[in-house]
N, CA and C atoms as an extended XYZ file, in Angstrom:
573
Properties=species:S:1:pos:R:3:atomname:S:1:resname:S:1:resid:I:1 pbc="F F F"
N       -11.773       20.653       -6.889 N   MET     1
C       -12.764       19.367       -7.379 CA  MET     1
C       -11.602       18.362       -7.428 C   MET     1
N       -12.193       16.947       -6.679 N   LEU     2
C       -11.400       16.093       -6.555 CA  LEU     2
C       -11.362       14.992       -8.142 C   LEU     2
N       -10.212       14.888       -8.541 N   LYS     3
C       -10.003       14.651       -9.710 CA  LYS     3
C        -9.115       13.104       -9.894 C   LYS     3
N        -8.843       12.663       -8.450 N   ALA     4
C        -7.773       11.639       -8.850 CA  ALA     4
C        -7.992       11.034       -7.021 C   ALA     4
N        -7.872        9.608       -7.160 N   ILE     5
C        -7.938        8.697       -6.045 CA  ILE     5
C        -7.144        7.687       -5.916 C   ILE     5
N        -6.179        7.923       -5.144 N   ILE     6
C        -4.725        7.209       -4.688 CA  ILE     6
C        -4.853        6.129       -3.745 C   ILE     6
N        -4.635        5.139       -3.913 N   PHE     7
C        -4.675        3.895       -3.083 CA  PHE     7
C        -3.671        3.220       -2.755 C   PHE     7
N        -3.437        2.977       -1.449 N   ASP     8
C        -2.447        2.620       -0.890 CA  ASP     8
C        -2.560        1.237       -1.196 C   ASP     8
N        -1.693        0.048       -1.106 N   CYS     9
C        -1.746       -1.027       -1.590 CA  CYS     9
C        -1.535       -2.457       -0.561 C   CYS     9
N        -0.627       -2.266        0.229 N   PHE    10
C        -0.929       -3.419        1.316 CA  PHE    10
C        -2.005       -3.318        2.351 C   PHE    10
N        -2.964       -4.110        2.596 N   ASP    11
C        -4.286       -4.185        3.299 CA  ASP    11
C        -5.388       -3.245        3.124 C   ASP    11
N        -5.049       -2.798        1.550 N   VAL    12
C        -6.363       -2.360        0.871 CA  VAL    12
C        -6.494       -3.155       -0.359 C   VAL    12
N        -5.630       -2.979       -1.272 N   LEU    13
C        -5.802       -3.231       -2.950 CA  LEU    13
C        -5.220       -5.265       -2.578 C   LEU    13
N        -4.619       -5.372       -1.621 N   VAL    14
C        -4.023       -6.541       -1.348 CA  VAL    14
C        -3.685       -6.869       -0.252 C   VAL    14
N        -3.882       -8.147        0.562 N   GLY    15
C        -3.764       -8.333        1.707 CA  GLY    15
C        -2.277       -8.343        2.147 C   GLY    15
N        -1.671       -8.478        3.534 N   ASN    16
C        -0.295       -8.634        3.597 CA  ASN    16
C         0.640       -9.825        4.603 C   ASN    16
N         1.483      -10.141        3.888 N   GLY    17
C         2.062      -11.211        4.934 CA  GLY    17
C         2.901      -11.053        5.818 C   GLY    17
N         2.865       -9.433        6.362 N   LEU    18
C         3.908       -9.123        6.794 CA  LEU    18
C         3.652       -9.604        8.519 C   LEU    18
N         2.451       -9.263        8.973 N   PRO    19
C         1.438       -9.300       10.006 CA  PRO    19
C         1.943      -10.962       10.433 C   PRO    19
N         1.530      -11.590        9.296 N   LEU    20
C         1.418      -13.152        9.147 CA  LEU    20
C         2.929      -13.797        9.896 C   LEU    20
N         4.109      -13.034        9.357 N   TYR    21
C         5.162      -13.574        9.616 CA  TYR    21
C         5.473      -13.176       10.946 C   TYR    21
N         5.365      -12.105       11.299 N   CYS    22
C         5.524      -11.393       12.637 CA  CYS    22
C         4.437      -12.578       13.985 C   CYS    22
N         3.358      -13.085       13.548 N   GLN    23
C         2.482      -13.742       14.450 CA  GLN    23
C         3.309      -15.288       14.340 C   GLN    23
N         3.408      -15.641       13.340 N   LYS    24
C         3.685      -17.037       13.108 CA  LYS    24
C         5.202      -17.204       14.003 C   LYS    24
N         6.548      -16.328       13.501 N   TYR    25
C         7.597      -16.759       13.590 CA  TYR    25
C         8.059      -15.719       14.885 C   TYR    25
N         7.089      -14.692       15.222 N   LEU    26
C         7.983      -13.774       16.458 CA  LEU    26
C         6.963      -13.917       17.399 C   LEU    26
N         5.703      -14.447       16.999 N   LYS    27
C         4.582      -14.475       18.217 CA  LYS    27
C         4.622      -12.721       18.561 C   LYS    27
N         4.673      -11.792       17.497 N   ASN    28
C         4.323      -10.612       17.853 CA  ASN    28
C         4.869       -9.850       19.134 C   ASN    28
N         5.700      -10.242       19.306 N   ASP    29
C         7.248       -9.995       20.511 CA  ASP    29
C         7.463       -8.542       19.816 C   ASP    29
N         7.382       -7.237       20.773 N   PRO    30
C         7.558       -6.380       20.678 CA  PRO    30
C         8.935       -5.447       20.362 C   PRO    30
N        10.167       -6.386       21.040 N   LYS    31
C        11.368       -5.911       20.759 CA  LYS    31
C        11.556       -6.712       19.635 C   LYS    31
N        11.471       -7.787       19.009 N   LEU    32
C        11.332       -8.175       17.518 CA  LEU    32
C        10.826       -7.593       16.454 C   LEU    32
N         9.763       -7.399       17.020 N   MET    33
C         8.633       -6.073       15.849 CA  MET    33
C         9.635       -5.080       15.675 C   MET    33
N         9.733       -4.393       16.453 N   SER    34
C        10.598       -3.238       16.318 CA  SER    34
C        11.768       -2.985       15.113 C   SER    34
N        12.634       -3.960       15.519 N   ILE    35
C        13.501       -4.982       14.646 CA  ILE    35
C        13.022       -4.773       13.254 C   ILE    35
N        11.949       -5.825       12.956 N   VAL    36
C        11.283       -5.731       11.987 CA  VAL    36
C        11.113       -4.354       11.151 C   VAL    36
N        10.251       -3.630       11.773 N   LYS    37
C         9.828       -2.098       11.124 CA  LYS    37
C        11.064       -1.621       10.894 C   LYS    37
N        12.561       -1.752       11.311 N   LYS    38
C        13.605       -1.299       10.910 CA  LYS    38
C        13.862       -1.739        9.910 C   LYS    38
N        13.669       -3.182        9.632 N   TYR    39
C        14.053       -3.848        8.173 CA  TYR    39
C        13.225       -3.269        7.107 C   TYR    39
N        12.026       -3.298        7.740 N   GLU    40
C        10.869       -2.759        6.639 CA  GLU    40
C        11.318       -1.319        6.051 C   GLU    40
N        11.356       -0.450        6.597 N   ILE    41
C        11.527        0.935        6.706 CA  ILE    41
C        12.666        0.872        5.546 C   ILE    41
N        13.952       -0.001        5.966 N   MET    42
C        14.986        0.033        5.284 CA  MET    42
C        14.562       -0.264        3.760 C   MET    42
N        14.097       -1.270        3.480 N   SER    43
C        13.535       -1.715        2.313 CA  SER    43
C        12.906       -0.994        1.768 C   SER    43
N        11.905       -0.482        1.861 N   ASN    44
C        10.895        0.444        1.450 CA  ASN    44
C        11.235        1.560        0.979 C   ASN    44
N        12.509        1.982        1.370 N   ALA    45
C        13.492        3.025        0.855 CA  ALA    45
C        14.339        2.758        0.322 C   ALA    45
N        14.666        1.392       -0.461 N   GLY    46
C        15.662        0.987       -1.092 CA  GLY    46
C        16.684        1.086       -0.962 C   GLY    46
N        16.976        1.144        0.550 N   LYS    47
C        18.584        1.189        1.280 CA  LYS    47
C        18.980       -0.670        1.489 C   LYS    47
N        18.044       -1.158        1.452 N   ILE    48
C        18.362       -2.663        1.499 CA  ILE    48
C        17.204       -3.376        0.176 C   ILE    48
N        17.769       -4.344       -0.667 N   SER    49
C        17.065       -4.919       -1.628 CA  SER    49
C        16.222       -5.782       -0.688 C   SER    49
N        15.368       -6.516       -1.227 N   TYR    50
C        14.210       -6.905       -0.922 CA  TYR    50
C        14.794       -8.610       -0.533 C   TYR    50
N        15.661       -9.257       -1.182 N   SER    51
C        16.273      -10.406       -0.876 CA  SER    51
C        16.938      -10.286        0.544 C   SER    51
N        17.673       -8.919        0.593 N   ASP    52
C        17.855       -8.994        1.975 CA  ASP    52
C        17.401       -8.500        2.755 C   ASP    52
N        15.801       -8.076        2.496 N   PHE    53
C        14.908       -8.113        3.812 CA  PHE    53
C        14.428       -9.335        4.059 C   PHE    53
N        14.697      -10.277        3.728 N   VAL    54
C        13.747      -11.641        3.604 CA  VAL    54
C        15.131      -12.583        4.287 C   VAL    54
N        16.156      -12.556        3.650 N   ALA    55
C        17.154      -12.884        4.827 CA  ALA    55
C        17.572      -12.204        5.939 C   ALA    55
N        17.153      -11.099        6.470 N   LYS    56
C        17.457      -10.369        7.857 CA  LYS    56
C        16.255      -10.962        8.722 C   LYS    56
N        15.060      -11.173        8.155 N   LEU    57
C        13.784      -11.443        8.626 CA  LEU    57
C        14.209      -13.551        9.022 C   LEU    57
N        14.842      -13.934        7.993 N   SER    58
C        14.973      -15.425        8.102 CA  SER    58
C        16.010      -15.423        9.449 C   SER    58
N        16.815      -14.967        9.430 N   ASP    59
C        17.871      -14.982       10.462 CA  ASP    59
C        17.100      -14.613       11.889 C   ASP    59
N        16.232      -13.374       11.882 N   LEU    60
C        15.838      -13.431       12.915 CA  LEU    60
C        15.047      -14.386       13.598 C   LEU    60
N        13.908      -14.675       12.713 N   ALA    61
C        12.931      -15.795       12.884 CA  ALA    61
C        13.882      -17.585       13.075 C   ALA    61
N        14.950      -17.231       12.926 N   GLU    62
C        15.826      -18.754       12.602 CA  GLU    62
C        14.916      -19.562       11.609 C   GLU    62
N        14.638      -19.141       10.395 N   ALA    63
C        13.936      -19.868        9.451 CA  ALA    63
C        14.764      -19.886        8.403 C   ALA    63
N        14.292      -20.974        7.298 N   LYS    64
C        14.261      -20.986        5.786 CA  LYS    64
C        13.845      -19.667        5.487 C   LYS    64
N        15.062      -19.027        4.609 N   PRO    65
C        14.687      -17.650        3.523 CA  PRO    65
C        13.210      -18.082        2.871 C   PRO    65
N        13.042      -19.274        1.983 N   GLU    66
C        11.839      -19.645        1.113 CA  GLU    66
C        10.741      -19.675        2.233 C   GLU    66
N        10.916      -20.185        3.311 N   ASP    67
C         9.320      -20.272        4.149 CA  ASP    67
C         9.237      -18.997        4.762 C   ASP    67
N        10.067      -18.016        5.079 N   VAL    68
C         9.734      -16.700        5.201 CA  VAL    68
C         9.132      -16.295        3.748 C   VAL    68
N         9.958      -15.995        2.651 N   GLU    69
C         9.225      -15.477        1.439 CA  GLU    69
C         7.933      -15.755        1.375 C   GLU    69
N         7.464      -17.545        1.652 N   ARG    70
C         6.534      -17.751        1.266 CA  ARG    70
C         5.357      -17.189        1.941 C   ARG    70
N         5.375      -16.912        3.305 N   ILE    71
C         4.551      -16.017        4.033 CA  ILE    71
C         4.671      -14.653        3.813 C   ILE    71
N         5.336      -14.324        3.186 N   LEU    72
C         5.403      -12.744        2.998 CA  LEU    72
C         4.958      -12.710        1.707 C   LEU    72
N         4.496      -13.363        0.913 N   ASP    73
C         3.709      -13.512       -0.534 CA  ASP    73
C         2.510      -13.675       -0.428 C   ASP    73
N         2.036      -14.424        0.881 N   GLU    74
C         0.666      -14.422        0.899 CA  GLU    74
C        -0.216      -12.957        0.696 C   GLU    74
N        -0.139      -12.317       -0.232 N   ASN    75
C        -0.935      -11.214       -0.269 CA  ASN    75
C        -2.337      -11.502       -1.303 C   ASN    75
N        -3.705      -12.160       -1.106 N   PRO    76
C        -4.557      -11.851       -2.114 CA  PRO    76
C        -5.141      -10.546       -2.707 C   PRO    76
N        -5.452      -10.421       -3.758 N   VAL    77
C        -6.017       -9.105       -4.323 CA  VAL    77
C        -7.211       -9.365       -3.570 C   VAL    77
N        -7.585       -7.885       -3.235 N   ASN    78
C        -8.930       -7.354       -2.798 CA  ASN    78
C       -10.107       -7.353       -4.077 C   ASN    78
N       -10.614       -8.469       -4.376 N   GLN    79
C       -11.520       -8.678       -5.651 CA  GLN    79
C       -12.748       -7.393       -5.377 C   GLN    79
N       -13.211       -7.669       -4.185 N   GLU    80
C       -14.114       -6.343       -4.376 CA  GLU    80
C       -13.939       -5.221       -4.386 C   GLU    80
N       -13.320       -4.648       -3.873 N   LEU    81
C       -12.347       -3.414       -3.992 CA  LEU    81
C       -12.135       -2.893       -5.497 C   LEU    81
N       -11.434       -4.070       -6.193 N   ILE    82
C       -10.660       -3.700       -7.749 CA  ILE    82
C       -11.966       -3.627       -8.461 C   ILE    82
N       -13.231       -4.447       -8.095 N   SER    83
C       -14.482       -4.315       -8.637 CA  SER    83
C       -15.126       -2.970       -8.370 C   SER    83
N       -14.847       -2.778       -7.338 N   TYR    84
C       -15.567       -0.818       -6.947 CA  TYR    84
C       -14.789       -0.171       -7.871 C   TYR    84
N       -13.680       -0.277       -7.565 N   ILE    85
C       -13.128        0.791       -8.095 CA  ILE    85
C       -13.189        0.933       -9.942 C   ILE    85
N       -13.084       -0.430      -10.459 N   THR    86
C       -13.177       -1.007      -12.039 CA  THR    86
C       -14.976       -0.519      -12.239 C   THR    86
N       -15.875       -0.175      -11.574 N   LYS    87
C       -17.059        0.117      -12.273 CA  LYS    87
C       -17.500        1.432      -11.620 C   LYS    87
N       -17.024        1.897      -10.422 N   ASP    88
C       -17.977        3.349       -9.812 CA  ASP    88
C       -16.738        4.286      -10.031 C   ASP    88
N       -15.581        4.202       -9.723 N   LEU    89
C       -14.393        4.681       -9.815 CA  LEU    89
C       -13.576        5.415      -10.748 C   LEU    89
N       -13.070        4.578      -11.554 N   ARG    90
C       -12.237        4.800      -12.631 CA  ARG    90
C       -13.165        5.271      -13.732 C   ARG    90
N       -14.368        5.148      -14.128 N   PRO    91
C       -14.861        6.010      -15.090 CA  PRO    91
C       -14.905        7.598      -14.635 C   PRO    91
N       -14.405        7.913      -13.514 N   LYS    92
C       -15.155        9.504      -13.368 CA  LYS    92
C       -13.449        9.980      -12.517 C   LYS    92
N       -12.578        9.001      -12.076 N   TYR    93
C       -11.489        9.846      -11.497 CA  TYR    93
C       -10.225        8.949      -11.886 C   TYR    93
N        -9.049        9.458      -12.002 N   LYS    94
C        -8.017        9.261      -12.242 CA  LYS    94
C        -8.060        8.257      -10.921 C   LYS    94
N        -6.995        7.198      -11.025 N   ILE    95
C        -6.883        6.058      -10.209 CA  ILE    95
C        -5.186        5.695      -10.338 C   ILE    95
N        -4.702        5.892       -8.938 N   SER    96
C        -3.251        5.630       -8.932 CA  SER    96
C        -2.945        4.701       -7.469 C   SER    96
N        -1.753        4.135       -7.208 N   ILE    97
C        -1.370        3.571       -6.084 CA  ILE    97
C        -0.203        4.468       -5.530 C   ILE    97
N        -0.079        4.452       -4.167 N   LEU    98
C         1.209        4.838       -3.699 CA  LEU    98
C         1.359        4.193       -2.287 C   LEU    98
N         2.668        3.388       -2.530 N   SER    99
C         3.053        2.429       -1.713 CA  SER    99
C         3.964        2.207       -1.153 C   SER    99
N         4.483        2.123        0.503 N   ASN   100
C         5.524        1.709        0.558 CA  ASN   100
C         5.781        0.594        0.245 C   ASN   100
N         6.801        0.270       -0.480 N   ALA   101
C         7.201       -1.199       -1.071 CA  ALA   101
C         8.351       -1.454       -1.440 C   ALA   101
N         9.213       -2.579       -1.027 N   SER   102
C        10.558       -3.227       -1.012 CA  SER   102
C        10.535       -3.696       -2.382 C   SER   102
N         9.757       -3.611       -3.384 N   GLY   103
C        10.248       -4.191       -4.665 CA  GLY   103
C         8.778       -4.075       -5.703 C   GLY   103
N         9.161       -4.240       -7.135 N   ASP   104
C         7.947       -3.936       -8.015 CA  ASP   104
C         7.222       -5.102       -7.773 C   ASP   104
N         6.367       -5.194       -7.579 N   TRP   105
C         5.482       -6.846       -7.566 CA  TRP   105
C         3.898       -6.785       -7.961 C   TRP   105
N         4.169       -5.331       -8.863 N   ILE   106
C         2.708       -5.293       -9.205 CA  ILE   106
C         2.295       -6.128      -10.207 C   ILE   106
N         3.233       -6.802      -11.005 N   ASP   107
C         2.795       -7.943      -12.064 CA  ASP   107
C         2.542       -9.211      -11.196 C   ASP   107
N         2.927       -9.348      -10.138 N   ASP   108
C         2.909      -10.496       -8.886 CA  ASP   108
C         1.435      -10.672       -8.804 C   ASP   108
N         0.656       -9.490       -8.265 N   PHE   109
C        -0.493       -9.072       -7.592 CA  PHE   109
C        -1.785       -9.250       -8.498 C   PHE   109
N        -1.486       -8.304       -9.809 N   PHE   110
C        -2.717       -7.645      -10.469 CA  PHE   110
C        -2.472       -8.183      -11.916 C   PHE   110
N        -3.613       -8.991      -12.401 N   ASN   111
C        -3.671       -9.348      -13.745 CA  ASN   111
C        -3.316       -8.169      -14.763 C   ASN   111
N        -3.520       -8.600      -16.031 N   LYS   112
C        -3.177       -7.513      -16.998 CA  LYS   112
C        -4.358       -6.816      -16.836 C   LYS   112
N        -5.513       -7.067      -16.770 N   ASP   113
C        -6.800       -6.073      -16.838 CA  ASP   113
C        -7.029       -5.421      -15.404 C   ASP   113
N        -6.409       -6.048      -14.332 N   GLN   114
C        -6.699       -4.910      -12.928 CA  GLN   114
C        -5.291       -3.890      -13.421 C   GLN   114
N        -4.189       -4.220      -13.281 N   ARG   115
C        -3.241       -3.341      -13.969 CA  ARG   115
C        -3.844       -1.666      -14.560 C   ARG   115
N        -4.652       -2.302      -15.578 N   ARG   116
C        -4.787       -1.409      -16.442 CA  ARG   116
C        -5.905       -0.083      -15.875 C   ARG   116
N        -6.497       -0.505      -14.753 N   ILE   117
C        -7.518        0.558      -13.987 CA  ILE   117
C        -6.469        1.636      -13.201 C   ILE   117
N        -5.071        1.646      -13.372 N   PHE   118
C        -4.462        2.369      -12.759 CA  PHE   118
C        -3.184        3.136      -13.556 C   PHE   118
N        -3.615        4.301      -13.503 N   ASP   119
C        -3.107        5.593      -14.484 CA  ASP   119
C        -1.422        5.889      -13.862 C   ASP   119
N        -1.201        5.790      -12.582 N   ASP   120
C         0.127        5.601      -12.311 CA  ASP   120
C         0.278        4.741      -10.978 C   ASP   120
N         1.700        4.482      -10.956 N   ILE   121
C         2.039        3.972       -9.627 CA  ILE   121
C         3.699        4.324       -9.053 C   ILE   121
N         3.551        4.433       -7.932 N   VAL   122
C         4.522        5.561       -6.681 CA  VAL   122
C         4.827        4.202       -6.060 C   VAL   122
N         5.793        3.705       -5.972 N   LEU   123
C         6.533        2.757       -5.046 CA  LEU   123
C         7.601        3.412       -4.103 C   LEU   123
N         7.697        3.097       -3.075 N   SER   124
C         8.736        3.864       -2.065 CA  SER   124
C         9.864        3.677       -2.634 C   SER   124
N        10.449        2.406       -2.764 N   PHE   125
C        11.801        1.872       -3.270 CA  PHE   125
C        12.291        2.414       -3.889 C   PHE   125
N        11.680        3.076       -5.046 N   GLN   126
C        12.248        3.509       -6.227 CA  GLN   126
C        12.417        5.505       -6.153 C   GLN   126
N        12.187        5.300       -5.341 N   HIS   127
C        12.073        6.886       -4.929 CA  HIS   127
C        12.992        7.128       -3.805 C   HIS   127
N        13.267        6.454       -2.815 N   GLY   128
C        13.811        6.572       -1.503 CA  GLY   128
C        13.473        7.127       -0.586 C   GLY   128
N        11.848        7.574       -0.713 N   ILE   129
C        10.958        8.196        0.068 CA  ILE   129
C         9.890        7.410        0.472 C   ILE   129
N         9.809        7.226        1.580 N   VAL   130
C         8.402        6.347        2.372 CA  VAL   130
C         7.474        7.429        3.370 C   VAL   130
N         6.021        6.793        3.048 N   LYS   131
C         5.257        7.536        3.939 CA  LYS   131
C         5.536        7.456        5.408 C   LYS   131
N         5.330        8.580        5.860 N   PRO   132
C         4.637        9.384        5.734 CA  PRO   132
C         5.498       10.928        5.371 C   PRO   132
N         6.238       10.385        4.682 N   ASP   133
C         7.052       11.873        4.093 CA  ASP   133
C         6.270       12.335        3.174 C   ASP   133
N         6.218       13.543        3.291 N   GLN   134
C         5.169       14.562        2.413 CA  GLN   134
C         5.704       14.600        1.295 C   GLN   134
N         7.201       14.447        0.897 N   ALA   135
C         7.689       14.527       -0.334 CA  ALA   135
C         7.054       13.409       -1.228 C   ALA   135
N         6.911       11.968       -0.627 N   ILE   136
C         5.966       10.894       -1.646 CA  ILE   136
C         4.783       11.405       -2.393 C   ILE   136
N         3.630       11.916       -0.979 N   TYR   137
C         2.199       12.604       -1.486 CA  TYR   137
C         2.686       13.522       -2.730 C   TYR   137
N         3.481       14.408       -2.597 N   LEU   138
C         3.095       15.340       -3.786 CA  LEU   138
C         3.931       14.875       -4.958 C   LEU   138
N         4.792       13.880       -4.722 N   LEU   139
C         5.332       12.976       -6.294 CA  LEU   139
C         4.050       12.226       -6.545 C   LEU   139
N         3.465       11.603       -5.690 N   ALA   140
C         2.445       11.324       -6.372 CA  ALA   140
C         1.421       12.065       -7.208 C   ALA   140
N         1.187       13.109       -6.458 N   ALA   141
C        -0.136       13.802       -7.039 CA  ALA   141
C         0.768       14.672       -8.540 C   ALA   141
N         1.847       15.040       -8.335 N   SER   142
C         2.753       15.506       -9.462 CA  SER   142
C         2.316       14.507      -10.879 C   SER   142
N         3.079       13.075      -10.575 N   ARG   143
C         2.948       12.337      -11.436 CA  ARG   143
C         1.569       12.306      -12.315 C   ARG   143
N         0.449       12.520      -11.787 N   LEU   144
C        -0.993       12.784      -12.233 CA  LEU   144
C        -1.103       13.755      -12.782 C   LEU   144
N        -0.395       15.125      -12.397 N   GLY   145
C        -0.673       16.258      -13.341 CA  GLY   145
C        -1.388       17.307      -12.577 C   GLY   145
N        -1.566       16.973      -10.911 N   LEU   146
C        -2.506       17.108       -9.975 CA  LEU   146
C        -1.874       17.919       -9.114 C   LEU   146
N        -2.701       19.121       -8.653 N   ALA   147
C        -2.328       19.353       -6.977 CA  ALA   147
C        -3.082       18.912       -6.162 C   ALA   147
N        -2.303       18.769       -4.829 N   PRO   148
C        -2.853       17.642       -4.082 CA  PRO   148
C        -4.048       17.877       -3.406 C   PRO   148
N        -4.598       19.264       -3.566 N   LYS   149
C        -5.958       19.367       -3.229 CA  LYS   149
C        -6.900       18.683       -4.220 C   LYS   149
N        -6.283       18.286       -5.367 N   GLU   150
C        -7.111       17.579       -6.265 CA  GLU   150
C        -7.272       15.869       -5.991 C   GLU   150
N        -6.496       15.597       -4.951 N   CYS   151
C        -6.295       13.790       -4.658 CA  CYS   151
C        -7.038       13.607       -3.459 C   CYS   151
N        -7.464       12.282       -3.494 N   LEU   152
C        -7.974       11.933       -2.412 CA  LEU   152
C        -7.349       10.230       -2.317 C   LEU   152
N        -6.958       10.458       -0.924 N   PHE   153
C        -5.903        9.570       -0.406 CA  PHE   153
C        -6.664        8.291        0.046 C   PHE   153
N        -6.279        6.970        0.023 N   ILE   154
C        -7.261        6.025        0.733 CA  ILE   154
C        -5.607        4.778        1.590 C   ILE   154
N        -5.549        4.936        2.820 N   ASP   155
C        -4.550        4.193        3.276 CA  ASP   155
C        -5.334        3.339        4.598 C   ASP   155
N        -4.776        2.410        5.168 N   ASP   156
C        -5.254        1.650        6.455 CA  ASP   156
C        -4.818        2.206        7.387 C   ASP   156
N        -3.586        2.730        7.510 N   LYS   157
C        -2.597        3.624        8.217 CA  LYS   157
C        -2.980        5.115        8.672 C   LYS   157
N        -3.819        5.461        9.712 N   GLU   158
C        -4.267        6.539        9.766 CA  GLU   158
C        -2.530        7.713        9.958 C   GLU   158
N        -2.057        7.019       10.288 N   THR   159
C        -0.659        7.827       10.279 CA  THR   159
C         0.128        8.192        8.752 C   THR   159
N        -0.446        7.222        8.329 N   TYR   160
C         0.055        7.605        6.399 CA  TYR   160
C        -1.488        8.863        5.822 C   TYR   160
N        -2.451        8.910        6.190 N   CYS   161
C        -3.681        9.426        5.817 CA  CYS   161
C        -3.436       10.830        6.235 C   CYS   161
N        -2.608       11.152        7.712 N   LYS   162
C        -2.562       12.344        8.005 CA  LYS   162
C        -1.280       13.103        7.075 C   LYS   162
N        -0.562       12.239        6.664 N   GLY   163
C         0.678       12.556        5.928 CA  GLY   163
C         0.302       13.256        4.463 C   GLY   163
N        -1.032       12.548        4.130 N   ALA   164
C        -1.468       13.096        2.904 CA  ALA   164
C        -2.335       14.647        3.421 C   ALA   164
N        -2.672       14.226        4.313 N   GLU   165
C        -3.814       15.583        4.687 CA  GLU   165
C        -2.987       16.986        4.606 C   GLU   165
N        -1.387       16.600        5.421 N   ALA   166
C        -0.262       17.555        5.508 CA  ALA   166
C        -0.045       18.305        4.207 C   ALA   166
N        -0.283       17.554        3.107 N   VAL   167
C        -0.159       18.189        1.880 CA  VAL   167
C        -1.256       19.027        1.172 C   VAL   167
N        -2.477       18.696        1.722 N   GLY   168
C        -3.583       19.298        1.019 CA  GLY   168
C        -4.275       18.268        0.706 C   GLY   168
N        -4.148       16.850        0.645 N   MET   169
C        -4.848       15.982        0.196 CA  MET   169
C        -6.056       15.626        1.109 C   MET   169
N        -7.445       15.259        0.754 N   ARG   170
C        -8.079       14.792        1.509 CA  ARG   170
C        -7.689       13.249        1.775 C   ARG   170
N        -8.233       12.519        2.798 N   ALA   171
C        -7.685       11.101        3.170 CA  ALA   171
C        -8.859       10.454        3.827 C   ALA   171
N        -9.062        9.172        3.377 N   ILE   172
C        -9.961        8.242        4.113 CA  ILE   172
C        -8.838        7.213        4.824 C   ILE   172
N        -9.224        6.544        5.746 N   GLN   173
C        -8.736        5.143        6.282 CA  GLN   173
C        -9.590        4.289        5.849 C   GLN   173
N        -8.552        3.436        5.297 N   TYR   174
C        -9.643        2.216        5.004 CA  TYR   174
C        -9.572        1.198        5.997 C   TYR   174
N       -10.912        0.657        6.535 N   LEU   175
C       -11.080       -0.005        7.542 CA  LEU   175
C       -12.002       -1.461        6.601 C   LEU   175
N       -12.538       -1.218        5.676 N   SER   176
C       -13.516       -2.019        5.003 CA  SER   176
C       -13.882       -1.585        3.782 C   SER   176
N       -14.522       -2.465        3.075 N   LEU   177
C       -15.060       -2.009        1.811 CA  LEU   177
C       -16.344       -1.359        2.072 C   LEU   177
N       -17.386       -1.642        2.729 N   PRO   178
C       -18.490       -0.876        2.912 CA  PRO   178
C       -18.320        0.272        4.034 C   PRO   178
N       -17.332        0.379        4.951 N   GLN   179
C       -16.895        1.410        5.567 CA  GLN   179
C       -16.452        2.604        4.664 C   GLN   179
N       -15.536        2.122        3.184 N   LEU   180
C       -15.146        2.952        2.307 CA  LEU   180
C       -15.974        3.893        1.492 C   LEU   180
N       -17.042        2.899        0.680 N   ARG   181
C       -18.091        3.662        0.225 CA  ARG   181
C       -18.913        4.253        0.991 C   ARG   181
N       -19.180        4.264        2.079 N   GLN   182
C       -19.948        5.121        2.840 CA  GLN   182
C       -19.315        6.468        3.332 C   GLN   182
N       -17.742        6.502        3.770 N   ASP   183
C       -17.178        7.550        3.797 CA  ASP   183
C       -16.860        8.272        2.264 C   ASP   183
N       -16.325        7.526        1.373 N   LEU   184
C       -16.222        8.170        0.380 CA  LEU   184
C       -17.214        8.759       -0.316 C   LEU   184
N       -18.659        8.385        0.059 N   GLY   185
C       -19.682        8.911       -0.814 CA  GLY   185
C       -19.931       10.087        0.099 C   GLY   185
N       -19.518       10.595        1.283 N   LYS   186
C       -19.743       11.597        2.144 CA  LYS   186
C       -19.018       12.249        1.322 C   LYS   186
N       -17.311       11.825        1.422 N   THR   187
C       -16.217       13.009        0.987 CA  THR   187
C       -16.445       13.276       -0.717 C   THR   187
N       -17.147       12.425       -1.538 N   LEU   188
C       -17.462       12.931       -2.875 CA  LEU   188
C       -18.445       13.810       -2.810 C   LEU   188
N       -19.473       13.876       -2.600 N   SER   189
C       -20.553       14.581       -2.133 CA  SER   189
C       -20.376       16.408       -1.548 C   SER   189
N       -19.127       16.221       -0.837 N   THR   190
C       -18.804       17.884       -0.405 CA  THR   190
C       -17.480       18.027       -1.386 C   THR   190
N       -17.283       17.407       -2.511 N   SER   191
C       -16.166       18.071       -3.553 CA  SER   191
C       -16.704       18.877       -4.339 C   SER   191
């Protein structure tokens, strides 16, 4: 029986400024983007600080750190999804966040009322584990006091959904709120 829904953060609950940076400063150059991905993984795993991450991206783009940080901070909250979670999902399920993140930005993104809807938050940099490593999904489930089979994971990246499925969670790839509602309805009707 499904008891919890675990959400990714970037490109699901909030926007993501990193693709904007890559487009604006690097023109989505594949070679440069592979360097960015390496830095992102290091930062998300807590191997370099967020300020070091910004500095590396600034050097790569030959831009001012404050300009790079400003574009990275363009992460608007998905208000429609938050409302749906609050009204329709929170009354029935535990709600959690599992995110590859390079810092604790929760207070920056979500107001006090929005933060209350989450029973737990697992940020990769705090544990030195990044998705799709199976250990981070197991950690997210155990912190909720649940088995993986009792959890549903929602992420915009198929690779991360497959990581959740590998430990026994159900998963839905997030493309849009209407698509999520439809897929979630099907999943919940079979649980």
